[in-house]
Short mmCIF file of C-alpha atoms in Angstrom, two decimals:
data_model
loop_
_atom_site.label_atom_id
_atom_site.label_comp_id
_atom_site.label_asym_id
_atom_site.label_seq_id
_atom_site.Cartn_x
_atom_site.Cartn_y
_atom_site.Cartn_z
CA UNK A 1446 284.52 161.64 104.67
CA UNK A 1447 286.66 164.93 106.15
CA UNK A 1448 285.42 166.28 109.53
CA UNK A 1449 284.45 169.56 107.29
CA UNK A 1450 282.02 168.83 104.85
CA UNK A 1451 282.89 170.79 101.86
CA UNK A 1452 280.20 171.37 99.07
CA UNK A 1453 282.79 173.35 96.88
CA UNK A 1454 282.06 173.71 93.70
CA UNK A 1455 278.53 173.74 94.52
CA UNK A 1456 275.82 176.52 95.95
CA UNK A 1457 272.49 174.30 96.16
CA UNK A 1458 270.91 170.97 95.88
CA UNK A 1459 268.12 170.82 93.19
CA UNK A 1460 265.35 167.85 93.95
CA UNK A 1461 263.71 167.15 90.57
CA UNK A 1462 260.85 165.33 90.44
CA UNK A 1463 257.74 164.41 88.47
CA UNK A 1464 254.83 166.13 90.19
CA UNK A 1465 251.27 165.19 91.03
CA UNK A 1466 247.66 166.81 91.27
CA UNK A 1467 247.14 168.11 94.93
CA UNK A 1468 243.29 168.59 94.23
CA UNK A 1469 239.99 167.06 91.92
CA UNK A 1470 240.39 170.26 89.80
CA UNK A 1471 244.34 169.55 89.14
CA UNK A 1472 243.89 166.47 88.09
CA UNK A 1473 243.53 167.19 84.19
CA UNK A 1474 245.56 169.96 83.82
CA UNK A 1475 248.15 167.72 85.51
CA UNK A 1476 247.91 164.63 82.61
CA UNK A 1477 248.14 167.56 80.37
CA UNK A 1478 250.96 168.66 81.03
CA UNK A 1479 252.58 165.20 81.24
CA UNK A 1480 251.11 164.15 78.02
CA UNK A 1481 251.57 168.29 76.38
CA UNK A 1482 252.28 167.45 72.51
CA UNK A 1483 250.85 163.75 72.11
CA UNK A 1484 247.07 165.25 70.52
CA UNK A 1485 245.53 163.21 73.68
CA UNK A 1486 242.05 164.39 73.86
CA UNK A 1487 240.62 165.86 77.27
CA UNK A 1488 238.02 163.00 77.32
CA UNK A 1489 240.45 160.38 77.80
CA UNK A 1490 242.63 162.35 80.00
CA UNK A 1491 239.68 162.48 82.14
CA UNK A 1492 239.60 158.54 81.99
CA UNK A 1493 243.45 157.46 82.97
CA UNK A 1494 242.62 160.72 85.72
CA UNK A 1495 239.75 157.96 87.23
CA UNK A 1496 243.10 156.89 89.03
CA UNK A 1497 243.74 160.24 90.86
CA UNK A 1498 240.20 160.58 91.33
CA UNK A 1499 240.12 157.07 93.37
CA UNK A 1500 242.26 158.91 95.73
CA UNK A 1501 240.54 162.51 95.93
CA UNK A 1502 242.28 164.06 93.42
CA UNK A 1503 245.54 163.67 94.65
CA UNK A 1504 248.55 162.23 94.51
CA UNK A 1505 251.11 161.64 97.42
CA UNK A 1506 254.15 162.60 95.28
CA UNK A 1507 254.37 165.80 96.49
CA UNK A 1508 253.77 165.42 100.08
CA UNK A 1509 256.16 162.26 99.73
CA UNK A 1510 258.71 165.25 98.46
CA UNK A 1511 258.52 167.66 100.68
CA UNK A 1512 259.19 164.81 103.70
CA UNK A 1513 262.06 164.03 101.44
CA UNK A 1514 263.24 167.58 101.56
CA UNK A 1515 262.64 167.81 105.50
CA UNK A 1516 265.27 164.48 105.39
CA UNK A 1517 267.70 166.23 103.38
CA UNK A 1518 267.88 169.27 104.95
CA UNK A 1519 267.83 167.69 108.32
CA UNK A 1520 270.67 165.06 107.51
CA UNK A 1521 272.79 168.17 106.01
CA UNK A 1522 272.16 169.90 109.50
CA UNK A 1523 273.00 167.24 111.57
CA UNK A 1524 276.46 166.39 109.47
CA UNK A 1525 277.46 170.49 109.20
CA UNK A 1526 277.32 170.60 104.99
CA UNK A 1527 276.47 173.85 104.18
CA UNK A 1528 274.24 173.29 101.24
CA UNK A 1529 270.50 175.19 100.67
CA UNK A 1530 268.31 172.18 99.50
CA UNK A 1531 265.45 173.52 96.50
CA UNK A 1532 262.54 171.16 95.12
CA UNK A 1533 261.33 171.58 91.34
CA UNK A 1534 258.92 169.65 89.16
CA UNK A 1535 258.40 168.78 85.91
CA UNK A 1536 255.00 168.62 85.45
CA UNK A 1537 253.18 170.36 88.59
CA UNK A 1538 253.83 172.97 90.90
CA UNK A 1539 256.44 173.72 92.15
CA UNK A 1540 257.20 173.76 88.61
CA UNK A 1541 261.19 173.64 87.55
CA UNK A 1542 261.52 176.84 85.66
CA UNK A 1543 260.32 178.89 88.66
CA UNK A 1544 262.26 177.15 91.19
CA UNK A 1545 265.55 177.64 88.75
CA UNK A 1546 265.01 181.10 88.61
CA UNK A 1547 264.35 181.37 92.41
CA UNK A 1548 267.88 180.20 92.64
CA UNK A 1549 269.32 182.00 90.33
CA UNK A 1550 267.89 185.31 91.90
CA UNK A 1551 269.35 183.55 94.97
CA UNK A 1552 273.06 183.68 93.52
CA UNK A 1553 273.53 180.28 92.81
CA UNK A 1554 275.53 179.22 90.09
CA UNK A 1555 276.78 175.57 90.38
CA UNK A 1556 273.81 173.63 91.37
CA UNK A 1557 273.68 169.75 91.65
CA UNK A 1558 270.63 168.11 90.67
CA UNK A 1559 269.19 165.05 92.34
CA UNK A 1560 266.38 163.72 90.17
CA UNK A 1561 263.76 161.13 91.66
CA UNK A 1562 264.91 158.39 89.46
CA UNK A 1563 267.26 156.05 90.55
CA UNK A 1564 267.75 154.33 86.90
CA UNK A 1565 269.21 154.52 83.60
CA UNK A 1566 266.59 155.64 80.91
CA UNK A 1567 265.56 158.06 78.43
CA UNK A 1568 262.16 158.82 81.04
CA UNK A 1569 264.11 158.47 84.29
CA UNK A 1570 267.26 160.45 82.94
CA UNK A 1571 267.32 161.61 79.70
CA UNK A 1572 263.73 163.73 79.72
CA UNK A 1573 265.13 165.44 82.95
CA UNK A 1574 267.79 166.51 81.75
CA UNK A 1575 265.78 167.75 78.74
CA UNK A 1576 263.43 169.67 81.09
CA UNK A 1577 266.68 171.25 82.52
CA UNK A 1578 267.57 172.23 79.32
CA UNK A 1579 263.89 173.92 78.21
CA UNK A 1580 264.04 175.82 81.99
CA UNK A 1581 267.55 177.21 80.77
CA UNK A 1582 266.36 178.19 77.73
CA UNK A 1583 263.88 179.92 79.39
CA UNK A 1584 266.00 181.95 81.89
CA UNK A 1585 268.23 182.88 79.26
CA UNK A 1586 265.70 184.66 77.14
CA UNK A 1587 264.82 186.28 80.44
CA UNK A 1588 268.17 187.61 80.37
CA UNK A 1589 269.48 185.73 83.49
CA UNK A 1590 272.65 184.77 83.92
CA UNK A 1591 272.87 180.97 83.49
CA UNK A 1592 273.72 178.94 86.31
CA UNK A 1593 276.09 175.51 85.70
CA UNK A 1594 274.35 171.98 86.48
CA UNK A 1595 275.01 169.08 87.08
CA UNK A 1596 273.35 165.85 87.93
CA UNK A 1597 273.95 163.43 89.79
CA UNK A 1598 275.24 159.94 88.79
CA UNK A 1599 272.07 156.99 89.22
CA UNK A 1600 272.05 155.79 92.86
CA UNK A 1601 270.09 152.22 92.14
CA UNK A 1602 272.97 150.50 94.04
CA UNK A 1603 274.13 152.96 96.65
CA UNK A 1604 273.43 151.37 100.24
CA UNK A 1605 271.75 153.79 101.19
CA UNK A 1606 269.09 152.93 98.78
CA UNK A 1607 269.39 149.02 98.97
CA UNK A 1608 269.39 148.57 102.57
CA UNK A 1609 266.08 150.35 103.11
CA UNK A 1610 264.42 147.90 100.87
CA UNK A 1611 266.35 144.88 102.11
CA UNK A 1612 264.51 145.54 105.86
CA UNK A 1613 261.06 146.30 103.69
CA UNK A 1614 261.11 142.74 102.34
CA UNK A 1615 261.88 141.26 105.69
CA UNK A 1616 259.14 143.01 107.11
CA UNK A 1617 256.93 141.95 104.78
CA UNK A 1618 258.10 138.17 104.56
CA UNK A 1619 257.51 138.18 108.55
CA UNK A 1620 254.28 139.71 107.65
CA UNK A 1621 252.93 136.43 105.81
CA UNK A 1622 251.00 133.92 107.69
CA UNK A 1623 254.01 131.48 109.28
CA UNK A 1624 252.50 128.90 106.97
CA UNK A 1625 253.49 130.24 103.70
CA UNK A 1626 256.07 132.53 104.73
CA UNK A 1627 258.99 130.22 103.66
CA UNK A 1628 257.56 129.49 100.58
CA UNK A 1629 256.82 133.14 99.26
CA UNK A 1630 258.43 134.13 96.14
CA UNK A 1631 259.42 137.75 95.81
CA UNK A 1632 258.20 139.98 92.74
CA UNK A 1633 260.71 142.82 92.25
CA UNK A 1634 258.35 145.38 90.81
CA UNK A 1635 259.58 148.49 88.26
CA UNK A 1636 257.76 151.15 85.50
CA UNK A 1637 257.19 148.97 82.33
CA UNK A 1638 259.17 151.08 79.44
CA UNK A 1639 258.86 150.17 76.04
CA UNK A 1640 261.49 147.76 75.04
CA UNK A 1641 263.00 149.94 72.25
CA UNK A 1642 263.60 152.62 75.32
CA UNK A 1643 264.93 150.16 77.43
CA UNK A 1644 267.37 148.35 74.57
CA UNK A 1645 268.93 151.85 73.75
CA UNK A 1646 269.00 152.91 77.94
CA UNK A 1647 272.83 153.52 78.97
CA UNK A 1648 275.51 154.66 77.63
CA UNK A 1649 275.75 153.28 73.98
CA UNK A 1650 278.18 150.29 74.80
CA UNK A 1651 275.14 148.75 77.41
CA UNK A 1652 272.45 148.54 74.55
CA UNK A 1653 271.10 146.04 73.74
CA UNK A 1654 268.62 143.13 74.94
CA UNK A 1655 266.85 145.37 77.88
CA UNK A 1656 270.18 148.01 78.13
CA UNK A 1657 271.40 149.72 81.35
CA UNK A 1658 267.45 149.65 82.42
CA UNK A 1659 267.17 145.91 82.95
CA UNK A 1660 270.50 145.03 83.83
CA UNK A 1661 270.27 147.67 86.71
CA UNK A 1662 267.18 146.54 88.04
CA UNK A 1663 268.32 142.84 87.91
CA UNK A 1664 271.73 143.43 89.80
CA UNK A 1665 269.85 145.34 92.37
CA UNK A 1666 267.48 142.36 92.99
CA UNK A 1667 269.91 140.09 93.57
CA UNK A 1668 271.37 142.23 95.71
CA UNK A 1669 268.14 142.23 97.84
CA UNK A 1670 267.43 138.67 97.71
CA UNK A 1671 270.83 137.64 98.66
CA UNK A 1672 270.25 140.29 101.52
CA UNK A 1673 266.69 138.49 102.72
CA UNK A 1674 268.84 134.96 102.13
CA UNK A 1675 271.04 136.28 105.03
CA UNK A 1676 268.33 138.05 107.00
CA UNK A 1677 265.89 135.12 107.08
CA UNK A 1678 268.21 132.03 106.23
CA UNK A 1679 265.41 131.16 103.55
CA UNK A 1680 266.28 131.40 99.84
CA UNK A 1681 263.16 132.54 98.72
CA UNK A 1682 262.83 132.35 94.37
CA UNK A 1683 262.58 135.91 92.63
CA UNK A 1684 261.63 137.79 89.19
CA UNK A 1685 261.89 140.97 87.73
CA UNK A 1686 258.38 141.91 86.78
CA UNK A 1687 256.52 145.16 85.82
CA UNK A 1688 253.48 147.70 85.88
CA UNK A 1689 252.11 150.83 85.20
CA UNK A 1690 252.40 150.64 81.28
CA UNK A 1691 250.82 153.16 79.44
CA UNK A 1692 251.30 152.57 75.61
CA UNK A 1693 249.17 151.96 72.59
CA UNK A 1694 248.85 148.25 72.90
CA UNK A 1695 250.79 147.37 69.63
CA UNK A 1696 253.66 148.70 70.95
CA UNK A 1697 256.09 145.81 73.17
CA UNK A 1698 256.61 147.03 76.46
CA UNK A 1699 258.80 145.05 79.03
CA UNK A 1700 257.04 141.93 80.56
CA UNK A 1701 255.45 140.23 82.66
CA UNK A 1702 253.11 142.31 84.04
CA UNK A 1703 252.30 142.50 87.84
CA UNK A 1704 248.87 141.09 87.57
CA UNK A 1705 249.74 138.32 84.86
CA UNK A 1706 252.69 136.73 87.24
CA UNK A 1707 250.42 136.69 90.05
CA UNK A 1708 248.42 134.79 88.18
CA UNK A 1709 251.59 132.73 86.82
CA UNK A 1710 253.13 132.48 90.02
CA UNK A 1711 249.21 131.07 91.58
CA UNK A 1712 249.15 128.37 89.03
CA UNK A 1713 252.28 127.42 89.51
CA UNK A 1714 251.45 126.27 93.18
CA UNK A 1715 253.34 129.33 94.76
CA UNK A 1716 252.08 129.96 98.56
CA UNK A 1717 252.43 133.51 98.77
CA UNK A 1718 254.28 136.98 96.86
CA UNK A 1719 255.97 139.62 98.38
CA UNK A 1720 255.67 142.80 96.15
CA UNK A 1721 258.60 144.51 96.26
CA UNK A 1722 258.80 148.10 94.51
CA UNK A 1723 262.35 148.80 93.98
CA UNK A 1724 261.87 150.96 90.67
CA UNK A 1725 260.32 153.66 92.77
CA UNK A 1726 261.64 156.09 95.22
CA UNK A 1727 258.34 156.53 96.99
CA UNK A 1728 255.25 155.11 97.88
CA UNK A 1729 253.57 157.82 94.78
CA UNK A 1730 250.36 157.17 92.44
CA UNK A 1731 251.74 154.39 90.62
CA UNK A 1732 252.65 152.65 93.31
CA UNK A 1733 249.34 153.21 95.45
CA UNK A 1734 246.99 152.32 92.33
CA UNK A 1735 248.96 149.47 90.71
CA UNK A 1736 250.48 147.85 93.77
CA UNK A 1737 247.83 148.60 96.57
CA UNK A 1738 244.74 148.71 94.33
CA UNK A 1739 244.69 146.52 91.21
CA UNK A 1740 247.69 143.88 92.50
CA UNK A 1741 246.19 143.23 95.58
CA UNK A 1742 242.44 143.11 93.91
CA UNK A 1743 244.24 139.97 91.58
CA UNK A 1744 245.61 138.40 94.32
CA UNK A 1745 242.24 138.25 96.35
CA UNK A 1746 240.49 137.01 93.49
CA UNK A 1747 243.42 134.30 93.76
CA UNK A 1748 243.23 133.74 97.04
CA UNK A 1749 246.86 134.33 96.80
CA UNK A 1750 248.34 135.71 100.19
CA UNK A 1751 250.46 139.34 99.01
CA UNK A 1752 251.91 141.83 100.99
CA UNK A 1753 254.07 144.83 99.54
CA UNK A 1754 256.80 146.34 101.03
CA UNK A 1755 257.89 149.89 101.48
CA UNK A 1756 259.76 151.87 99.40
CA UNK A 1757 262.99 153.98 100.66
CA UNK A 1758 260.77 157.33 100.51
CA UNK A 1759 262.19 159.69 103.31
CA UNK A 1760 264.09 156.75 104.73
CA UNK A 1761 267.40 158.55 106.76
CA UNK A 1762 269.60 156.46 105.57
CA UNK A 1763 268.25 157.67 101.82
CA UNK A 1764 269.07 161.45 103.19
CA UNK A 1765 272.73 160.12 104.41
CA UNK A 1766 273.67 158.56 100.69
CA UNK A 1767 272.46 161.80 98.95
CA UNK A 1768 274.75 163.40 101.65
CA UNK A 1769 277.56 160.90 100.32
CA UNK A 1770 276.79 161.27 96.54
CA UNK A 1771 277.13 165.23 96.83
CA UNK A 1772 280.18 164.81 98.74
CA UNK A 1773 281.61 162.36 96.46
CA UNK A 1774 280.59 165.01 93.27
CA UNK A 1775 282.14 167.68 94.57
CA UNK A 1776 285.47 165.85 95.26
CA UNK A 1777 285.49 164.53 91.91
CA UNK A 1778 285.15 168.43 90.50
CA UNK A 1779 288.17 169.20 92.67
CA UNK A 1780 290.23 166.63 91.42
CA UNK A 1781 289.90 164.40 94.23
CA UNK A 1782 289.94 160.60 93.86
CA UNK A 1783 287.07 159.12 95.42
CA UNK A 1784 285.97 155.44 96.41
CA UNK A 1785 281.89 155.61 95.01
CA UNK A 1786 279.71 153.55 97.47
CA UNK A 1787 278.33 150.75 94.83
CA UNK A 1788 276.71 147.69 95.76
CA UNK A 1789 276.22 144.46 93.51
CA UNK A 1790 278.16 143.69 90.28
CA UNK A 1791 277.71 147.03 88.34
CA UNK A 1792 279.90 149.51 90.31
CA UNK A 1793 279.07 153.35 90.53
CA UNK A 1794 277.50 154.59 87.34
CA UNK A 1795 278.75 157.32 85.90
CA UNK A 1796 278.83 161.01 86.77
CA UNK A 1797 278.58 162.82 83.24
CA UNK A 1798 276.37 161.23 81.23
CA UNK A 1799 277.62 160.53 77.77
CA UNK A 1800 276.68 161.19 74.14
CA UNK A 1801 274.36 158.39 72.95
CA UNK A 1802 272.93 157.54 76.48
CA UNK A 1803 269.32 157.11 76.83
CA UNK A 1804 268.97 158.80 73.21
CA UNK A 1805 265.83 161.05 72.93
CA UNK A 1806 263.07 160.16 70.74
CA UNK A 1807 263.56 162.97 68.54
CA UNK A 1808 266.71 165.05 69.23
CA UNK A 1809 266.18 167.80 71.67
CA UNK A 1810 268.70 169.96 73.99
CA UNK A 1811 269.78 167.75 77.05
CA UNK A 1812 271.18 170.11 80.35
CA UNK A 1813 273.87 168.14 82.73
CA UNK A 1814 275.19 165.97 80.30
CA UNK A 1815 278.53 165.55 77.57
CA UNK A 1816 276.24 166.72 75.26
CA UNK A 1817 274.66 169.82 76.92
CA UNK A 1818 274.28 172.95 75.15
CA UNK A 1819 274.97 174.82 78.71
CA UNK A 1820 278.13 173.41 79.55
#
């Protein structure tokens, strides 16, 4: 990178994220505005809210954010790029609209968007870039002036990303009782999507038998394990496996489940599992409930030794690849040819997403993309 870190096009850094309850009495409101259109009654939103509730009511995404912000803002410091860092959510406060028209009363007008999704899919891409959309929509009938966006490119295989969970499954292999340690196979851990979503994830060439989603996630665990192979000098055995799924049960969603392969994995004669949560930025609700609580509850009803590892959260070295993946945007808007940090088989993804990729459910105005009515 230059000694001068130039920003140019860009004004501001947007983090977009999902949003949590931050108290008991946010808790509903909060599923309703994640589940707003789907008829779910309040009765059962109080039910799946029993998970919140385990934890007082709130979730650690936004605290988890605001570190994350403290990182960014920090690492941009430290390095001399001259770029005001804003946080916006799509389903709690601070909620995106209001944080977009902060910045546009700011005077910004190219911002860069950095969602909390490090994958290819229509909910880790495609429905953020909606919410951009419905947030311009808004400003304009407001009568603001409408500022240009951009987001940038997934960041599942930027080093910065990997490494950090590379030294989590170390730790947590050297965790393991010394007897079992060599033995312990390693569950990569993502969101379960359903497998129509994850078929048609990527641009329209990668669709197909699990799409962009799945192929992603695999090349990024092999990544990792051939990482820990170095690290450790033990080959340890790996799978791709998944939680957190929240469909009507006659609809497929991607397979096996956490709990069912630590049940596999026990019968099978396996010593030990490392859980390792590489779909996930942080350590947020998901991770805390379906990792921490119902995982580990399987495994001691195993008797199956499990630890879980960390994920990158407000890792420095996560702070420095943002760093890099503005820089590298920017350059690319000025023309400049740039050398994308990529790690695995995949190479850098790409920075504009394309029409076709992650295709909505229903078709619905998609900010930061080919396709965007706001170009």
């Amino acid at each position: 990178m230059p000694d001068v870190l130039d920003a140019t096009p860009y004004d501001a850094l947007l983090l977009l994220s999902f949003g949590g309850p931050e108290g008991p009495d946010d808790v509903v409101p909060f599923l309703e505005n994640v589940t707003r259109g789907r008829g779910i009654p309040k009765e059962r939103l109080k039910e799946v809210g029993q998970h919140y509730f385990l934890f007082g009511g709130v979730s650690p995404i936004n605290d988890q954010n605001r570190a994350l912000l403290d990182a960014l803002r920090k690492d941009f410091a430290e390095h001399g790029l001259d770029l005001p860092v804003y946080w916006g959510n799509r389903n709690w406060a601070p909620y995106l609209t209001d944080t977009l028209r902060e910045m546009v009363r700011d005077g910004r007008r190219r911002i860069l968007v950095l969602a909390t999704s490090a994958y290819a899919s229509y909910s880790g891409c495609r429905q953020y870039r909606e919410n951009l959309a419905d947030a311009l929509a808004a400003l304009e009938t407001e009568g603001l002036e409408l500022p240009k966006i951009d987001k940038l490119r997934h960041y599942f295989n930027h080093p910065g990303f990997v490494e950090p969970m590379v030294d989590g499954v170390v730790r947590s292999l050297a965790e393991l009782p010394e007897e079992v340690r060599d033995g312990a196979h390693i569950a990569f851990s993502t969101h379960s999507i359903p497998t129509s979503a994850a078929d048609a994830s990527g641009p329209a060439e990668e669709h197909g038998d699990g799409g962009a989603y799945v192929r992603q996630h695999l090349d990024v665990a092999q990544v990792i394990a051939d990482a820990v192979r170095e690290r450790t000098g033990v080959d340890h055995p790996w799978q791709l496996v998944y939680q957190s799924r929240s469909g009507a049960p006659h609809v497929p969603w991607l397979e096996p489940d956490i709990c069912d392969h630590l049940e596999e994995r026990h019968a099978a004669g396996v010593p030990a599992v490392v859980m390792a949560p590489i779909g996930f930025v942080s350590d947020h609700m998901e991770v805390l409930y379906d990792l921490d609580t119902e995982a580990k509850a399987k495994a001691k009803e195993l008797g199956l030794p499990v630890r879980r590892s960390a994920t990158v959260g407000a890792d420095p070295r996560f702070a420095a690849a943002v760093r890099d993946l503005v820089l590298e945007r920017a350059g690319d808007e000025r023309g400049q040819e740039a050398a994308p940090c990529a790690l695995g088989a995949l190479g850098a993804s790409h920075n504009l997403c394309p029409v076709g990729c992650c295709p909505a459910r229903a078709p619905r105005p998609a900010a930061a993309g080919a396709d965007s009515p706001y170009a």
